[in-house]
Short mmCIF file of C-alpha atoms in Angstrom, two decimals:
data_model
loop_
_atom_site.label_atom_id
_atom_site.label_comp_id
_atom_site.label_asym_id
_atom_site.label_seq_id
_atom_site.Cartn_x
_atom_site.Cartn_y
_atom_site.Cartn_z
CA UNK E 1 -1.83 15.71 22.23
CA UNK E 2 -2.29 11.96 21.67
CA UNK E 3 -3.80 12.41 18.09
CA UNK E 4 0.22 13.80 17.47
CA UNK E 5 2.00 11.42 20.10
CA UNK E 6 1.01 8.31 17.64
CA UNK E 7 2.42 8.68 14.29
CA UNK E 8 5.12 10.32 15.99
CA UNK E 9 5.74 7.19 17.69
CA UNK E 10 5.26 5.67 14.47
CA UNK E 11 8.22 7.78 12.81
CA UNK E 12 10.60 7.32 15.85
CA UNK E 13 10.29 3.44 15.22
CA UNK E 14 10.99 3.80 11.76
CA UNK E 15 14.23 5.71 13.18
CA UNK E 16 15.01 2.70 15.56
CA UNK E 17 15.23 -0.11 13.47
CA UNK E 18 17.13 1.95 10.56
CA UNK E 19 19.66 2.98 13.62
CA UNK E 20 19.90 -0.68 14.58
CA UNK E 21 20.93 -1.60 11.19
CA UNK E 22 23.20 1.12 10.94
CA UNK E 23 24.95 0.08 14.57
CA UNK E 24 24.92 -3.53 13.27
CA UNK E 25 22.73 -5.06 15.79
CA UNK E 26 20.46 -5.62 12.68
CA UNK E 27 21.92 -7.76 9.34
CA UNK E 28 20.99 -5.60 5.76
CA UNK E 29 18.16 -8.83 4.69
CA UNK E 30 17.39 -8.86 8.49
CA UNK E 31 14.38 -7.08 7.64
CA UNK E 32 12.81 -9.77 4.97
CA UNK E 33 12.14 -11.71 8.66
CA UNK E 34 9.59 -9.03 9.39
CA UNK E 35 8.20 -9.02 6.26
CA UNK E 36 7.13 -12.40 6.00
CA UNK E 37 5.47 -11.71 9.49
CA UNK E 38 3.73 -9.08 8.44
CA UNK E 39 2.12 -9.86 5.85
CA UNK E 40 1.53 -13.48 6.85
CA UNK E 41 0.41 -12.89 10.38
CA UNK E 42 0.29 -9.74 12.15
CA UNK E 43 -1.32 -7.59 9.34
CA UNK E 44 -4.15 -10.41 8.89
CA UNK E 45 -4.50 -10.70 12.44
CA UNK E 46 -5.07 -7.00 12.71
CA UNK E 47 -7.59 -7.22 10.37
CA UNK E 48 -9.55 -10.00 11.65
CA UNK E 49 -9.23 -8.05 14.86
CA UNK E 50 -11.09 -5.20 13.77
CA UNK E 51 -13.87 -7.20 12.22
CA UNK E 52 -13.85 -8.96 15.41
CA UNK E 53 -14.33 -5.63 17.75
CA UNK E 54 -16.73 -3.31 15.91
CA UNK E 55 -19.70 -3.93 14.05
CA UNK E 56 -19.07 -3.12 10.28
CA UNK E 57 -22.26 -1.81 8.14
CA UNK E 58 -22.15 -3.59 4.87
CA UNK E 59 -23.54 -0.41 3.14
CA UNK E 60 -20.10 1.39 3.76
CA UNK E 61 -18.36 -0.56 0.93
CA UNK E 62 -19.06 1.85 -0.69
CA UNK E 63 -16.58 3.43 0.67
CA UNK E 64 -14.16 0.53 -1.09
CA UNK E 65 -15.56 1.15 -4.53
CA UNK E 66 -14.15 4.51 -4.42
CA UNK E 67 -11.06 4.08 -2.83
CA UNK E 68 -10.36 1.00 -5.61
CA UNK E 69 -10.86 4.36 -7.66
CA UNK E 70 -8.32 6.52 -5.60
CA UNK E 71 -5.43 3.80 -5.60
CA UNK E 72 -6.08 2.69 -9.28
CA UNK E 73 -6.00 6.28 -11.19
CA UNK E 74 -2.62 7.81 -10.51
CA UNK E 75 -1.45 4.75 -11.89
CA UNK E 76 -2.66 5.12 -15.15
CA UNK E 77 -1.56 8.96 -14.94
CA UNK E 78 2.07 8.02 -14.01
CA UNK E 79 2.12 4.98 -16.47
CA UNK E 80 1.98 7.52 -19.41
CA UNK E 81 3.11 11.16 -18.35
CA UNK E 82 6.83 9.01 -17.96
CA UNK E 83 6.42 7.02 -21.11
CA UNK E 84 9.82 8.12 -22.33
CA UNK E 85 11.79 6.71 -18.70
CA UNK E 86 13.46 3.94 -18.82
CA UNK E 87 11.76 0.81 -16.92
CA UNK E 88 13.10 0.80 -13.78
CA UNK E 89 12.22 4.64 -12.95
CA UNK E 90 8.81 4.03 -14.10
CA UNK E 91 8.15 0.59 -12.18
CA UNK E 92 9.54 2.27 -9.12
CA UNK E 93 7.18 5.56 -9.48
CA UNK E 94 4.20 3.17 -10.60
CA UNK E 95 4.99 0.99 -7.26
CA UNK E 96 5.34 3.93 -5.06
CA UNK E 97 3.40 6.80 -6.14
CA UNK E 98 -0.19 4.97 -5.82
CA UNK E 99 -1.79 3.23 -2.46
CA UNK E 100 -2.34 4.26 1.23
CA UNK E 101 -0.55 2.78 4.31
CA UNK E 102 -3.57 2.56 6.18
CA UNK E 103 -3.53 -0.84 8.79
CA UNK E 104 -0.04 0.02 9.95
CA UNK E 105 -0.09 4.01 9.91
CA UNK E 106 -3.60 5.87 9.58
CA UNK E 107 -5.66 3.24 11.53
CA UNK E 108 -3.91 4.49 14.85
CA UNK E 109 -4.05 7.82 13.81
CA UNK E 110 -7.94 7.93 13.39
CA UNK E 111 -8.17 5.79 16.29
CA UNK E 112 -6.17 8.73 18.37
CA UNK E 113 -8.58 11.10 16.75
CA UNK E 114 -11.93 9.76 17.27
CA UNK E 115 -11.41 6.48 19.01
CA UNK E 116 -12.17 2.74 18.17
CA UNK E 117 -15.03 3.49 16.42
CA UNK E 118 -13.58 5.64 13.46
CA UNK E 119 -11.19 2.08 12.37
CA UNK E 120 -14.68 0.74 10.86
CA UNK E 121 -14.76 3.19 7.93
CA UNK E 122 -10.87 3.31 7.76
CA UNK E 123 -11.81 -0.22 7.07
CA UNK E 124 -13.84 -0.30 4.89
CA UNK E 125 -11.29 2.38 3.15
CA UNK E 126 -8.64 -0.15 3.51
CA UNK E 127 -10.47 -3.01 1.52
CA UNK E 128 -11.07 -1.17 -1.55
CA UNK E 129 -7.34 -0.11 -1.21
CA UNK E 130 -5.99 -3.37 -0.65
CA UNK E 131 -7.74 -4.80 -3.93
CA UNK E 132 -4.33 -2.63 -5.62
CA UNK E 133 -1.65 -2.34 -2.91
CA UNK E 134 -1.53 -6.09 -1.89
CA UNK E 135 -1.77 -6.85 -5.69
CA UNK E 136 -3.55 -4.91 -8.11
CA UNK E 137 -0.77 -2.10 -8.71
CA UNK E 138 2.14 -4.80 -9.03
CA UNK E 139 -0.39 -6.91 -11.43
CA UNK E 140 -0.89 -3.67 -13.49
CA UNK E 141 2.74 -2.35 -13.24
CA UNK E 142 3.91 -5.69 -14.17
CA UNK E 143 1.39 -6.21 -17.42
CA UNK E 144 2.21 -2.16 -18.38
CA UNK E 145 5.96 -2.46 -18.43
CA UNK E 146 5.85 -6.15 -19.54
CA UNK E 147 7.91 -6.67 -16.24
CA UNK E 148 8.38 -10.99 -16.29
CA UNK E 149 7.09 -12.18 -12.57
CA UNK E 150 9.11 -14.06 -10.38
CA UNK E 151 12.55 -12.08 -11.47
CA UNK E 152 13.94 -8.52 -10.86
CA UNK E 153 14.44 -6.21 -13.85
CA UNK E 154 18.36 -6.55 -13.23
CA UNK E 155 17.79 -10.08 -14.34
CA UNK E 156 15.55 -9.56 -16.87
CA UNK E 157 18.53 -7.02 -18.42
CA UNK E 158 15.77 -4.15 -18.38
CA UNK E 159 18.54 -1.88 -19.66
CA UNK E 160 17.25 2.06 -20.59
CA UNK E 161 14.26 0.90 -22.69
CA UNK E 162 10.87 2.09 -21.02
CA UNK E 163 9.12 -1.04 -20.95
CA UNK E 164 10.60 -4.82 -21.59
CA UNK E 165 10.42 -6.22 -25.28
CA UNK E 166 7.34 -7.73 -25.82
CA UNK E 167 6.16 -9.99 -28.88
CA UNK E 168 2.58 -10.71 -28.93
CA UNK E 169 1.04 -14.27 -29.88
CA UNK E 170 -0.35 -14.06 -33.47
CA UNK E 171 -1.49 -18.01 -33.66
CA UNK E 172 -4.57 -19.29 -31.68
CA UNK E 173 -2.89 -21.14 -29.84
CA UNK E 174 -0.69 -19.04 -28.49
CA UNK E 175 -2.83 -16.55 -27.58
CA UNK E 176 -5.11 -18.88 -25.17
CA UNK E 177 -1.68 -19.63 -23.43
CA UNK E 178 -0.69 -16.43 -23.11
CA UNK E 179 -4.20 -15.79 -21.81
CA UNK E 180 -4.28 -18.87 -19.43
CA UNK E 181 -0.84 -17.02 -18.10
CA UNK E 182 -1.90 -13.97 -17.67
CA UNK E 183 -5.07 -14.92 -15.69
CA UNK E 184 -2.91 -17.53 -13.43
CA UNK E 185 -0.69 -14.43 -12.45
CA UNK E 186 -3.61 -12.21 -12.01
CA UNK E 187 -4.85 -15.29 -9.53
CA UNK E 188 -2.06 -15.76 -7.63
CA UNK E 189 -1.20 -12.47 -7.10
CA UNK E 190 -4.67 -11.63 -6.12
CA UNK E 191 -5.26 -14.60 -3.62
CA UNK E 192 -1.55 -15.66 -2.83
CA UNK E 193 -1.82 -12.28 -0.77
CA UNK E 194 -2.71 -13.67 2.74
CA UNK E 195 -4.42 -9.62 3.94
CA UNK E 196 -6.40 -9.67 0.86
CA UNK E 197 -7.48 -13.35 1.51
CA UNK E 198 -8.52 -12.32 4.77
CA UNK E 199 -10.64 -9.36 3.41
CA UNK E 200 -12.54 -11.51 1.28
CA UNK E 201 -13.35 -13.98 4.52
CA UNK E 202 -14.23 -11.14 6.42
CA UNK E 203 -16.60 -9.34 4.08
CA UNK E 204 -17.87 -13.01 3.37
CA UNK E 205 -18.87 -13.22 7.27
CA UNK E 206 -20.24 -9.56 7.15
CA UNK E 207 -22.34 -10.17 4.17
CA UNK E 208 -23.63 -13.63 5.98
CA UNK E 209 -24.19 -11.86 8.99
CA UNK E 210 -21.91 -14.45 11.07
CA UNK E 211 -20.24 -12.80 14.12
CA UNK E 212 -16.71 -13.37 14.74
CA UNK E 213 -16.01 -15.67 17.87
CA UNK E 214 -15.14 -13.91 20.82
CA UNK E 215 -12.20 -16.37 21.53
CA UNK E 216 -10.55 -15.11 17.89
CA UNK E 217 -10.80 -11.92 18.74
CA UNK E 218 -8.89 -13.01 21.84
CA UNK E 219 -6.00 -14.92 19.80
CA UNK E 220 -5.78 -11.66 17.22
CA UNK E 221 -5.55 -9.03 19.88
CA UNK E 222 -2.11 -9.54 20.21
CA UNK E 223 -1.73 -9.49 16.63
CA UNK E 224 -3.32 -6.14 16.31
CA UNK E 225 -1.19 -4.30 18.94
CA UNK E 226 2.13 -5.36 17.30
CA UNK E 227 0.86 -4.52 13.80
CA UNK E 228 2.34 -0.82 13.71
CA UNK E 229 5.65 -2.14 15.96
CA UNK E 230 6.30 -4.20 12.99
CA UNK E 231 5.82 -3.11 10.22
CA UNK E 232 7.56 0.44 11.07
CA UNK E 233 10.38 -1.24 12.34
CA UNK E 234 10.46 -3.27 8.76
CA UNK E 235 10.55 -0.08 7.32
CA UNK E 236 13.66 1.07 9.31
CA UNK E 237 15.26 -1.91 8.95
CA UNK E 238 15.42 -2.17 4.98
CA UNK E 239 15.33 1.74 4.02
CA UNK E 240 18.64 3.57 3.47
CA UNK E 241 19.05 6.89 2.23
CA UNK E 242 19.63 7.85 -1.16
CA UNK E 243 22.86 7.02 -2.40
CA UNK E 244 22.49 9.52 -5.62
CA UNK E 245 21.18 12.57 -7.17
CA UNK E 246 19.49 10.05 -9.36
CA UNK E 247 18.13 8.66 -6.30
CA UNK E 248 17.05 11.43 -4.47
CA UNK E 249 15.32 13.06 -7.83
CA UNK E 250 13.28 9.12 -7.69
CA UNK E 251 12.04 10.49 -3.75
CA UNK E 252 11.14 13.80 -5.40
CA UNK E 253 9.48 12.61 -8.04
CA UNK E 254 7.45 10.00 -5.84
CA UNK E 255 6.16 12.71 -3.51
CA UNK E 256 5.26 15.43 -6.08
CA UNK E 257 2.66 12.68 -7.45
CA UNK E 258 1.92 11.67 -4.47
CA UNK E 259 0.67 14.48 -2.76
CA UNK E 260 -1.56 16.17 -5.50
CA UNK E 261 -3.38 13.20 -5.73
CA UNK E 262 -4.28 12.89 -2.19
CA UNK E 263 -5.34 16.81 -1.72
CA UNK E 264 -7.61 16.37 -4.70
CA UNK E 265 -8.75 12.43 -3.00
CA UNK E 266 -9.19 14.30 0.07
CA UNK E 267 -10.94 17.34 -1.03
CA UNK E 268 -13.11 15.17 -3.09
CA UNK E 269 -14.12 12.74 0.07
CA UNK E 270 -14.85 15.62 1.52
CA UNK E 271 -16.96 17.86 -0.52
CA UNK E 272 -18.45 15.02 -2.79
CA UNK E 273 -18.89 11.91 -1.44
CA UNK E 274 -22.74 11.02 0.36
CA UNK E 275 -21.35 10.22 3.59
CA UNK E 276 -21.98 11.88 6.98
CA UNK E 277 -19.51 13.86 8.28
CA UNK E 278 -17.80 11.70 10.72
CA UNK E 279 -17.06 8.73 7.83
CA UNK E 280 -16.56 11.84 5.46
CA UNK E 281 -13.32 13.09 7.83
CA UNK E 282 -12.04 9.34 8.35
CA UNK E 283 -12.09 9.27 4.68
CA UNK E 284 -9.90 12.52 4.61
CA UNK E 285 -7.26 11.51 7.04
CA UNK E 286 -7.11 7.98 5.20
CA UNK E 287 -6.75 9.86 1.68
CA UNK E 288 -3.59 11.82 3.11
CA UNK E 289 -1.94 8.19 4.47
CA UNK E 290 2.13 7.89 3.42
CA UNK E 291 3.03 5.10 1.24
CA UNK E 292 1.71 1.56 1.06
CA UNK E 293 3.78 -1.12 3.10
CA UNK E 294 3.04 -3.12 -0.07
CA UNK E 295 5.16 -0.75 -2.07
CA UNK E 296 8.55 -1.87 -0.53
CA UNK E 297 7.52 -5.46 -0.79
CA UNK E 298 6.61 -5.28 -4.57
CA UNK E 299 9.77 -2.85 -5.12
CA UNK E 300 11.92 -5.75 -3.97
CA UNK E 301 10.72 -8.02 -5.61
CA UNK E 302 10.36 -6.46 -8.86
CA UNK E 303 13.82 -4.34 -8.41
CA UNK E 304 15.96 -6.26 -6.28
CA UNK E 305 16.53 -3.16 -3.86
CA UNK E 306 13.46 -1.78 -1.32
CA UNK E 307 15.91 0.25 -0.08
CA UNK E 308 14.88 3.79 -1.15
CA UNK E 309 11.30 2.39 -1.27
CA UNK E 310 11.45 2.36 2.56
CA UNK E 311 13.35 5.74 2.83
CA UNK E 312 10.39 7.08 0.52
CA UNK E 313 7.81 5.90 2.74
CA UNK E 314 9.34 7.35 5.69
CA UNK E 315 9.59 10.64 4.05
CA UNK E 316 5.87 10.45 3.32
CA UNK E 317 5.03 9.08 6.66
CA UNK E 318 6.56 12.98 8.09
CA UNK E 319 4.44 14.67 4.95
CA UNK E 320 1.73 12.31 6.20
CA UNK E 321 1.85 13.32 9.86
CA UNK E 322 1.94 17.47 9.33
CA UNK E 323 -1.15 17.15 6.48
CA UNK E 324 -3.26 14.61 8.84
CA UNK E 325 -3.13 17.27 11.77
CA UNK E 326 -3.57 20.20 9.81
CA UNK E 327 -6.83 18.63 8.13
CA UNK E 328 -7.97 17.16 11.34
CA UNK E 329 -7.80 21.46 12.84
CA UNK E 330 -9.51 22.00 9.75
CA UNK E 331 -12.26 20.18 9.57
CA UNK E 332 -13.05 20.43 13.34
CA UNK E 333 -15.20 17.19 13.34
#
């Protein structure tokens, strides 16, 4: 009964803090407050946590290689089956159709399935996603679309076109700058992300065989156990629901690439990958995760509105919660 008591907890948070906003006891930018707690404190605290509590087997990044795989691919395939969108439908579906909410929604969930032990693999899942949802997918979404960093597409006048005008440097000259550019967003995108940061430091320790302090795993704790409070209460607190038909065929479209891709990700951690069983279902469960937080950061920044990103990822998170028990019956592990 616990294994479904969690992520329904999960969803009836994500309830709370959009009925807050709705009552007014929450602001509409309220939830940018959250944000920058999340990803600057509780989300790396939860990870250090979990480094910090259960030994993690260095062979299991393999595991990461993979899942850099699963988060990177339906990018490509969205990129060019909506070629002939205009920008913004195709950054949002590029943002939002790719990645895995795993810290704040499928590590409790395997946890309620199989304990404290089964977080280690959902882990080592996590790192190989986090290489594109913390900054790989808005890197590649921004360099696909030719999407200028640091301003929405609203102020970029992004218009019906479907991708930004683009002239490229014919000179020497110009092309080393536009290369020194390109690599300096890559950088900061890359380690200007405080969780992925953290990632690197902890696989750094792993690899060194250094154990975490017990006295940081002590400071993080609290960290850890507020992780999926706050970010699902973000979620409520910025999404809205869809204010058009144009909006609400966005939703559609986000979950009908969505959810293909994880059956076959699934399927294929299942059936293929040389695992042993246990890893092999953590794998599944992770595989059928809702969208990434990430995604409503990223869609905010890059569109000015996170709004329907966060209605999305509820949406998902419900999708999320009937496919997770269904394949944990399944698999019987």
């Amino acid at each position: 009964m616990s294994a479904i008591l969690t992520p329904v907890g999960l969803l009836l948070i994500i309830l709370a803090g959009y009925l807050f906003k709705r009552f007014g006891l929450f602001g509409q930018k309220d939830y940018r407050v959250l944000q920058t707690a999340e990803f600057n404190i509780v989300l790396p605290g939860a990870i250090v946590y979990s480094f910090a509590t259960n030994p993690h087997d260095i062979s299991l990044l393999l595991i990461s290689v993979f899942v850099f795989l699963f988060a990177f691919i339906p990018i490509v395939f969205i990129f060019l089956a909506t070629r002939k969108r205009n920008v913004t439908d195709r950054a949002f579906l590029m943002l939002n159709g790719a990645g895995f909410n795993l810290g704040c929604f499928s590590f409790p969930v395997v946890q309620s399935f199989w304990g404290a032990g089964a977080v280690v693999p959902a882990a080592m899942f996590d790192i190989g996603n986090c290489v594109m949802v913390a900054a790989g997918t808005n890197v590649l979404t921004q360099q696909l679309l030719h999407i200028q960093p640091g301003k929405t597409l609203a102020e970029q006048h992004a218009g019906s076109v479907p991708t930004l005008p683009y002239e490229k440097p014919k000179d020497r000259d110009a092309k080393r700058l536009a290369r020194r550019a390109l690599l300096r967003t890559i950088g900061k995108s890359f380690f200007g992300s405080v969780p992925f940061d953290t990632y690197l430091l902890m696989i750094a320790l792993t690899v060194a065989h250094l154990k975490i302090p017990d006295w940081i795993a002590s400071i993080t704790q609290p960290l850890s156990g507020a992780n999926a409070l706050v970010s699902m209460l973000m979620v409520g607190m910025l999404m809205d629901l869809p204010q058009s038909k144009h909006d609400v065929k966005e939703v559609m479209a986000v979950i009908a690439w969505r959810i293909p891709f994880s059956v076959a990700f699934a399927l294929i951690s299942w059936f293929l990958l040389p695992f042993s069983a246990s890893i092999r279902a953590v794998m599944v469960i992770c595989a059928l995760a809702p969208i990434a937080i990430f995604s409503t950061l990223f869609t905010d920044k890059v569109l000015g509105n996170a709004k329907l990103a966060g209605f999305s990822l509820a949406i998902t998170a419900m999708i999320s919660l009937v496919m997770m028990a269904f394949a944990h019956a399944l698999m019987g592990v």
